[in-house]
Short mmCIF file of N, CA and C in Angstrom, two decimals:
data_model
loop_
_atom_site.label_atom_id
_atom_site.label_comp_id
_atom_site.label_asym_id
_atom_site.label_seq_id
_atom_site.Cartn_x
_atom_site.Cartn_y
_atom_site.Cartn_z
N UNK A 1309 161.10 -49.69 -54.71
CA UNK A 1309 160.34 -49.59 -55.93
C UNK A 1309 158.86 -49.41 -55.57
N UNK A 1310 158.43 -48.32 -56.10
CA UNK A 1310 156.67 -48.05 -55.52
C UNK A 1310 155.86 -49.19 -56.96
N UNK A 1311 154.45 -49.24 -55.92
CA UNK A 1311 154.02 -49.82 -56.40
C UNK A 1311 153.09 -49.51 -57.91
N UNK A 1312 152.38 -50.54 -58.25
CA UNK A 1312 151.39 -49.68 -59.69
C UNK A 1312 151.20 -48.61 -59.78
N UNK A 1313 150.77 -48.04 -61.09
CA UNK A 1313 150.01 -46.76 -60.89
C UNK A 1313 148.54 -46.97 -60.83
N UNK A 1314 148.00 -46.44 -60.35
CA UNK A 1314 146.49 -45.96 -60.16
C UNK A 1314 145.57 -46.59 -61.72
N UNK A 1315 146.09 -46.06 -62.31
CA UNK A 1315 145.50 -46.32 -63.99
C UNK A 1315 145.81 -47.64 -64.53
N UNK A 1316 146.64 -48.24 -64.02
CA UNK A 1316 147.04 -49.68 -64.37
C UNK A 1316 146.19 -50.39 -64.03
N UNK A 1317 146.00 -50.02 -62.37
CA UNK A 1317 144.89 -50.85 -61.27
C UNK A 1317 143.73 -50.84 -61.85
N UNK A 1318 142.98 -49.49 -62.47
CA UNK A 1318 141.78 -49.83 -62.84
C UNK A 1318 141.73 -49.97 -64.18
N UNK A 1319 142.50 -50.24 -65.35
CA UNK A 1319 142.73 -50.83 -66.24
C UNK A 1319 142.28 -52.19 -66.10
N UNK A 1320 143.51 -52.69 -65.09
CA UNK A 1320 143.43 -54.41 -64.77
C UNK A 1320 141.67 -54.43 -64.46
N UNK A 1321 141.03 -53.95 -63.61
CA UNK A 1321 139.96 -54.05 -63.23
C UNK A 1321 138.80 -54.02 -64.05
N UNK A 1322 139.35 -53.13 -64.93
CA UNK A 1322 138.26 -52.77 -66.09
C UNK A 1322 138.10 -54.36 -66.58
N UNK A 1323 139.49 -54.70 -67.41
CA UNK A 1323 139.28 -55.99 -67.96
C UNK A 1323 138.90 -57.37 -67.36
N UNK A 1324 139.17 -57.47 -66.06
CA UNK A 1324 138.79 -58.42 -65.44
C UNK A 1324 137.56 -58.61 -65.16
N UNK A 1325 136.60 -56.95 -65.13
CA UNK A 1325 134.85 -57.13 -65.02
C UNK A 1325 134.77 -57.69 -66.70
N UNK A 1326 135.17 -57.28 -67.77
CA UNK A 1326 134.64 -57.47 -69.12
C UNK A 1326 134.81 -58.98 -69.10
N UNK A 1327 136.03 -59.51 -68.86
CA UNK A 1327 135.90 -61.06 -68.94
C UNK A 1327 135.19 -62.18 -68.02
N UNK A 1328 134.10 -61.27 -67.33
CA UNK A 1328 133.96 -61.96 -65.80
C UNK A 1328 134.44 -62.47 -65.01
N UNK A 1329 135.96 -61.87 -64.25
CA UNK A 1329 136.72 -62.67 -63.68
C UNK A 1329 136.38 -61.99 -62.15
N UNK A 1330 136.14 -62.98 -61.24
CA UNK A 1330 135.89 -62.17 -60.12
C UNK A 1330 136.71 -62.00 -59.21
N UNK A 1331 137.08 -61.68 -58.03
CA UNK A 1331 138.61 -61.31 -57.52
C UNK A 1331 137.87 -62.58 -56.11
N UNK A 1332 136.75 -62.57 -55.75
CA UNK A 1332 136.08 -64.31 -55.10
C UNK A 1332 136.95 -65.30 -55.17
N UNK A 1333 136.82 -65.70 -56.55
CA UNK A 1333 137.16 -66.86 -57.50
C UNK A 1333 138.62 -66.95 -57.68
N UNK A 1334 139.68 -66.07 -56.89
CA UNK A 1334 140.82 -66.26 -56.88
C UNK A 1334 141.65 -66.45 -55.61
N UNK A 1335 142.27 -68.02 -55.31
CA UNK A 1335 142.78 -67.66 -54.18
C UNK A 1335 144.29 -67.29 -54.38
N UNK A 1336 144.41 -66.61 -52.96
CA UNK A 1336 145.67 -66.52 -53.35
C UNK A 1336 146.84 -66.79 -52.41
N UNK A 1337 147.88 -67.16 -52.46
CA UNK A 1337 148.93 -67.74 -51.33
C UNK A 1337 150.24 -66.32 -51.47
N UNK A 1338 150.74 -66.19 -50.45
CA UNK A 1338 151.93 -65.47 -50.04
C UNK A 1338 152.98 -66.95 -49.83
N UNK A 1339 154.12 -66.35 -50.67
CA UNK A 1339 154.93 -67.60 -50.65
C UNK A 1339 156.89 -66.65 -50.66
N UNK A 1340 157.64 -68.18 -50.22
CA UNK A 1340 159.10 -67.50 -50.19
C UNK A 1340 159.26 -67.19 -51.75
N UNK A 1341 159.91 -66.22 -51.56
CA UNK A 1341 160.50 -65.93 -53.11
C UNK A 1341 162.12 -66.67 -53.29
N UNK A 1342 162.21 -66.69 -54.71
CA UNK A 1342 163.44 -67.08 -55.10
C UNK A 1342 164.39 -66.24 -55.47
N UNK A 1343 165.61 -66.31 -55.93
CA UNK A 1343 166.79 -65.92 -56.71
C UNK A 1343 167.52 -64.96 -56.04
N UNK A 1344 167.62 -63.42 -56.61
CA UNK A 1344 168.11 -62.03 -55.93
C UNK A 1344 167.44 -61.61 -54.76
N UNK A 1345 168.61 -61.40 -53.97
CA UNK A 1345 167.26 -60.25 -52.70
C UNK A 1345 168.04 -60.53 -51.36
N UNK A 1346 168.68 -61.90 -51.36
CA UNK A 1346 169.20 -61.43 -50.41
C UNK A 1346 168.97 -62.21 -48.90
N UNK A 1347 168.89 -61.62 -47.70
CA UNK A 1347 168.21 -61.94 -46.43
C UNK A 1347 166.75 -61.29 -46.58
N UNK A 1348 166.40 -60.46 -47.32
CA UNK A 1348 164.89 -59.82 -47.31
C UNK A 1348 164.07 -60.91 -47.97
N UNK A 1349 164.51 -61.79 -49.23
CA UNK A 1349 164.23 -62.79 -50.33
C UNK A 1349 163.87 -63.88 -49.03
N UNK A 1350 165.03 -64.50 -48.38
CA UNK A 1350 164.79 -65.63 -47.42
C UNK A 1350 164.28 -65.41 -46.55
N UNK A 1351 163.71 -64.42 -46.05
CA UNK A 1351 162.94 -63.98 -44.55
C UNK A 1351 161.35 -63.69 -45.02
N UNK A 1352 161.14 -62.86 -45.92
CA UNK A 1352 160.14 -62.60 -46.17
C UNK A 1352 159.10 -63.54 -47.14
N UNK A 1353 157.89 -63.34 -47.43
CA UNK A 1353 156.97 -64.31 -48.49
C UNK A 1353 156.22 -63.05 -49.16
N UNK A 1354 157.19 -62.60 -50.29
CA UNK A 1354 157.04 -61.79 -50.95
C UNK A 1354 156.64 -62.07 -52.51
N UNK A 1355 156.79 -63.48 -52.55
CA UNK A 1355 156.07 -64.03 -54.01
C UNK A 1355 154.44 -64.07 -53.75
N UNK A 1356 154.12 -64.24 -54.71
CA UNK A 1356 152.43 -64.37 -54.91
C UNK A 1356 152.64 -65.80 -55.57
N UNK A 1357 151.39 -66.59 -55.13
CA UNK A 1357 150.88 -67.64 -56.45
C UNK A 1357 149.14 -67.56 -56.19
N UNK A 1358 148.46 -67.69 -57.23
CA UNK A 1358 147.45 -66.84 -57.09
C UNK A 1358 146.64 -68.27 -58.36
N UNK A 1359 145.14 -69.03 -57.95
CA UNK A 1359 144.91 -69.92 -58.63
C UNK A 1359 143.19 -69.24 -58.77
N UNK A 1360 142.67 -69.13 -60.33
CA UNK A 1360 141.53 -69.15 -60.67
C UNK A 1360 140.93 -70.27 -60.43
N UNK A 1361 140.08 -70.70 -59.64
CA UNK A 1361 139.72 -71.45 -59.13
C UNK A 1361 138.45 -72.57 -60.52
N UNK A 1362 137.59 -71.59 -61.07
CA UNK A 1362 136.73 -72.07 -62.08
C UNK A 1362 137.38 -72.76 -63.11
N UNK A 1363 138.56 -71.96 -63.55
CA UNK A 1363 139.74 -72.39 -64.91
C UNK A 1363 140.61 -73.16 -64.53
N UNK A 1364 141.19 -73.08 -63.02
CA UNK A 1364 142.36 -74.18 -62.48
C UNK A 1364 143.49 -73.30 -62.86
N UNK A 1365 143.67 -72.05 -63.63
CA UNK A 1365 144.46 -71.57 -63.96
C UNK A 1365 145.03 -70.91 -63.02
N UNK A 1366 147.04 -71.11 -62.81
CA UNK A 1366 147.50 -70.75 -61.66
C UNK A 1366 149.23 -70.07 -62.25
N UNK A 1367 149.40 -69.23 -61.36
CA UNK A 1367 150.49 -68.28 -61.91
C UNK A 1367 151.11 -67.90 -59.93
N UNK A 1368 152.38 -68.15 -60.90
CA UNK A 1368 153.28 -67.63 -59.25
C UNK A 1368 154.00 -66.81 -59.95
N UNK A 1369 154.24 -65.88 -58.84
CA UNK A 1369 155.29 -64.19 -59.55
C UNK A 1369 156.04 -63.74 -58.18
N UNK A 1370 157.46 -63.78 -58.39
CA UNK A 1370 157.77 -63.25 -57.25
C UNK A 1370 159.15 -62.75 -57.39
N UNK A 1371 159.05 -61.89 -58.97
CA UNK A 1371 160.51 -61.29 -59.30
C UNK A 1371 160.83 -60.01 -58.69
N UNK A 1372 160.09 -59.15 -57.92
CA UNK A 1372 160.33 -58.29 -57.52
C UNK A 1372 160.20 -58.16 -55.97
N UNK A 1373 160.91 -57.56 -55.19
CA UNK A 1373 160.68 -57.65 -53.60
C UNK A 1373 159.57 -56.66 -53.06
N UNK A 1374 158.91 -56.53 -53.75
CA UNK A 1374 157.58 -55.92 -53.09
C UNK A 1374 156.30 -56.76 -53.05
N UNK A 1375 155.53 -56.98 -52.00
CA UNK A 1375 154.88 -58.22 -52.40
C UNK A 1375 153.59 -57.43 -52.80
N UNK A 1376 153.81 -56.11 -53.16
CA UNK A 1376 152.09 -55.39 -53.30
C UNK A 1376 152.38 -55.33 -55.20
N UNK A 1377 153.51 -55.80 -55.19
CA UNK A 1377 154.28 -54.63 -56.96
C UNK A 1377 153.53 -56.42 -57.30
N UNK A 1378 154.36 -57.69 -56.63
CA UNK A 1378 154.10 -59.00 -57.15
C UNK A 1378 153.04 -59.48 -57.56
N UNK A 1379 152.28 -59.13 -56.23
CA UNK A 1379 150.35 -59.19 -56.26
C UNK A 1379 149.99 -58.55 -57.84
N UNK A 1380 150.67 -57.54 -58.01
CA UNK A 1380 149.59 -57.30 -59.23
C UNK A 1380 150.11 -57.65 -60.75
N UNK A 1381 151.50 -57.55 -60.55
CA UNK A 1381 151.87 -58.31 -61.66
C UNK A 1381 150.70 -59.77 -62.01
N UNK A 1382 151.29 -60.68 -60.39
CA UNK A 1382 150.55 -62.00 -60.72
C UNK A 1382 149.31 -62.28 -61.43
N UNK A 1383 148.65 -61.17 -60.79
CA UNK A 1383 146.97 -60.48 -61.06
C UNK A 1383 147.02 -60.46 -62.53
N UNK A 1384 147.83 -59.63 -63.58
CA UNK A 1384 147.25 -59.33 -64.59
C UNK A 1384 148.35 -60.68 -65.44
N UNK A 1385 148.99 -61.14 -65.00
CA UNK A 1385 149.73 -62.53 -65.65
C UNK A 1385 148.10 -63.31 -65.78
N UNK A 1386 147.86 -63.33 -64.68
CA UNK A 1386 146.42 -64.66 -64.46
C UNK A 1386 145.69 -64.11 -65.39
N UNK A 1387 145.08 -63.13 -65.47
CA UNK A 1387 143.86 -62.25 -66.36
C UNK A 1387 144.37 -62.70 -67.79
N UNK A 1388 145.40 -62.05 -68.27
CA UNK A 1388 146.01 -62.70 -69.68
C UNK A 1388 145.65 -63.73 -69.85
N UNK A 1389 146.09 -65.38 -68.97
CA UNK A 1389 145.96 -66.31 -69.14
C UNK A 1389 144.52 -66.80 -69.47
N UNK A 1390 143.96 -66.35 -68.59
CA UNK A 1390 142.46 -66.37 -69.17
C UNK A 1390 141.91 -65.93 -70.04
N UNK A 1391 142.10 -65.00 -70.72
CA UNK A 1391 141.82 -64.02 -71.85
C UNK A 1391 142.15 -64.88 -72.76
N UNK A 1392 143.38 -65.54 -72.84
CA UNK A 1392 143.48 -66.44 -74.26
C UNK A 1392 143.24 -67.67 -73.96
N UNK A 1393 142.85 -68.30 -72.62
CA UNK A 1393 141.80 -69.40 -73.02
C UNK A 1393 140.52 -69.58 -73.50
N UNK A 1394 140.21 -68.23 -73.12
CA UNK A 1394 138.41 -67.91 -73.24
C UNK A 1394 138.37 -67.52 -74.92
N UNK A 1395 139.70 -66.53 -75.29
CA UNK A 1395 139.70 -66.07 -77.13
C UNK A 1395 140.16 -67.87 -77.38
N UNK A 1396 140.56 -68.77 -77.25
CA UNK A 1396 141.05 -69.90 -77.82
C UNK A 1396 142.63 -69.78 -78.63
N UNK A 1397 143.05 -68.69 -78.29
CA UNK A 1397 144.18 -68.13 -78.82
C UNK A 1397 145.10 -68.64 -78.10
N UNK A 1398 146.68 -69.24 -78.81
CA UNK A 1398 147.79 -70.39 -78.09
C UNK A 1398 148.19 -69.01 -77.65
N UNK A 1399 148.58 -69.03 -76.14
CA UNK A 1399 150.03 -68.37 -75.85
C UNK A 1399 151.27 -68.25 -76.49
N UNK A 1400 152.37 -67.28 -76.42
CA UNK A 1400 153.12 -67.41 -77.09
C UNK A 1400 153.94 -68.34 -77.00
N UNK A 1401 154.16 -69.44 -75.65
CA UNK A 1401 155.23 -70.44 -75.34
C UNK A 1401 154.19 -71.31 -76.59
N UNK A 1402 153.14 -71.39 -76.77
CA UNK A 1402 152.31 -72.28 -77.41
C UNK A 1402 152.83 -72.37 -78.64
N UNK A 1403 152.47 -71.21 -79.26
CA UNK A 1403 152.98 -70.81 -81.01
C UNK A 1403 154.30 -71.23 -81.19
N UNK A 1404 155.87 -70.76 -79.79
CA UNK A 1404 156.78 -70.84 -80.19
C UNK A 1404 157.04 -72.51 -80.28
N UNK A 1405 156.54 -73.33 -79.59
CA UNK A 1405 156.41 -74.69 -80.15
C UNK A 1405 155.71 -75.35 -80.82
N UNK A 1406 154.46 -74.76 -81.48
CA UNK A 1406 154.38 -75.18 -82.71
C UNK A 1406 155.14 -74.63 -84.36
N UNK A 1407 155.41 -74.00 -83.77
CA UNK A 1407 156.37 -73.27 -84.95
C UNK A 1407 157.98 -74.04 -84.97
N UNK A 1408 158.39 -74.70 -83.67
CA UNK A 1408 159.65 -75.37 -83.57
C UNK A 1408 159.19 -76.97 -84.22
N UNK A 1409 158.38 -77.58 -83.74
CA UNK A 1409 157.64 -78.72 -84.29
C UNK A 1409 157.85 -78.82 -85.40
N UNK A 1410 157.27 -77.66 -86.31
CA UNK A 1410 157.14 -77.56 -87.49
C UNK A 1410 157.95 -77.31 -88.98
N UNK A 1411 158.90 -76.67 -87.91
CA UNK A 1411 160.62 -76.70 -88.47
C UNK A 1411 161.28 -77.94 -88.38
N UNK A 1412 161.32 -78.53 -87.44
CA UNK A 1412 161.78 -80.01 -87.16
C UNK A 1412 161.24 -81.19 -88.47
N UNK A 1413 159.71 -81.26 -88.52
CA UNK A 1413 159.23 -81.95 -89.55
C UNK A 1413 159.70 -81.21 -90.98
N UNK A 1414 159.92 -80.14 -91.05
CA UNK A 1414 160.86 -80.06 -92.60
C UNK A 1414 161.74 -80.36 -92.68
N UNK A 1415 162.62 -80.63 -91.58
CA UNK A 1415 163.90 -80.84 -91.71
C UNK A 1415 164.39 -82.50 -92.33
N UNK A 1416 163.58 -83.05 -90.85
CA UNK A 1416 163.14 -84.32 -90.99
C UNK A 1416 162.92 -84.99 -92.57
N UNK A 1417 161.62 -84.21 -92.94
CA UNK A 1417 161.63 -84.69 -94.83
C UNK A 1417 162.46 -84.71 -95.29
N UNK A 1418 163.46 -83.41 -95.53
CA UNK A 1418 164.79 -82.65 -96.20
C UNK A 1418 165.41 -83.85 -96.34
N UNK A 1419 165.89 -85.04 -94.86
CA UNK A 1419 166.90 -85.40 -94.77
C UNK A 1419 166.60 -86.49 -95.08
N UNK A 1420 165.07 -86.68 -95.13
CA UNK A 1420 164.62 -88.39 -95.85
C UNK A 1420 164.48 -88.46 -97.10
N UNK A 1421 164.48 -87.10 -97.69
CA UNK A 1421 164.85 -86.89 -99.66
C UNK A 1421 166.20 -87.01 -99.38
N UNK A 1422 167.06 -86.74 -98.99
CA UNK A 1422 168.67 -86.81 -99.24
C UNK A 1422 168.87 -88.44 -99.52
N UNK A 1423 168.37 -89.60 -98.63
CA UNK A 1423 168.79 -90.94 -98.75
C UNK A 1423 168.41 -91.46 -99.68
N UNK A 1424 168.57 -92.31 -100.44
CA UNK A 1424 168.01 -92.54 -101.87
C UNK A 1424 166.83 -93.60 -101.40
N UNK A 1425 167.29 -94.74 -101.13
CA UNK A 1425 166.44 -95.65 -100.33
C UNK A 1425 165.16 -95.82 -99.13
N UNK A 1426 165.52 -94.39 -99.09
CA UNK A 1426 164.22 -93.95 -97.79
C UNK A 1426 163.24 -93.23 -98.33
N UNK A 1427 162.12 -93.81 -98.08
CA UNK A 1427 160.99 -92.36 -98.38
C UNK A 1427 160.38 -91.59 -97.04
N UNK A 1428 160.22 -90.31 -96.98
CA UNK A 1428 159.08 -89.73 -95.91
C UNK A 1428 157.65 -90.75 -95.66
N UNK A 1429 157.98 -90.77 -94.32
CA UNK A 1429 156.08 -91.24 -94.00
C UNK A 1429 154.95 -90.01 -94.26
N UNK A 1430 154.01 -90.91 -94.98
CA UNK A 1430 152.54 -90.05 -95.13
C UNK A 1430 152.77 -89.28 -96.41
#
């Protein structure tokens, strides 16, 4: 599998100067990968984990056996992450549990109107 295209790379780059993210400020580790792959998977350190050092913000990627394809995935996983800490905007694992939360507490009421003797708290 070849790696990025050209336009992706300086895409990623573009956005990473607009948010001030500096490529300094990131270290990064070569690590074993997991799951599919094989003897290439267990021999090689073809995952990335890659930590913004200012934000603490840290992302490991190592679904694909190229460790140049991983690197940049990881790269623009991290950039995202930052992007919606800096907009204050929840991630989507974020939303999808406040939105589960929030289903739960209706339910919750639903089933404390059903008992005659019980009322909802608050």
């Amino acid at each position: 599998m070849p790696g990025p295209d050209i336009e992706k790379i300086r895409a990623l780059e573009k956005k990473m100067d607009h948010l001030g993210v500096l490529k300094k400020d990131i270290l990064e580790k070569f690590i074993k990968s997991s799951g599919r792959g094989g003897q290439k998977v267990n021999k090689s350190s073809s995952a990335v984990f890659l930590i913004h050092l200012p934000t603490q913000i840290s992302v490991k990627f190592g679904k694909y056996r190229s460790q140049h394809l991983n690197r940049f995935m990881a790269l623009r996983y991290l950039v995202e992450k930052i992007e919606q800490q800096k907009s204050g905007m929840p991630d989507a694992k974020g939303r999808k549990l406040a939105r589960l939360k929030k289903q739960k507490q209706r339910r919750r009421k639903k089933a404390l109107n059903k008992v005659p003797d019980r009322k909802p708290p608050g």
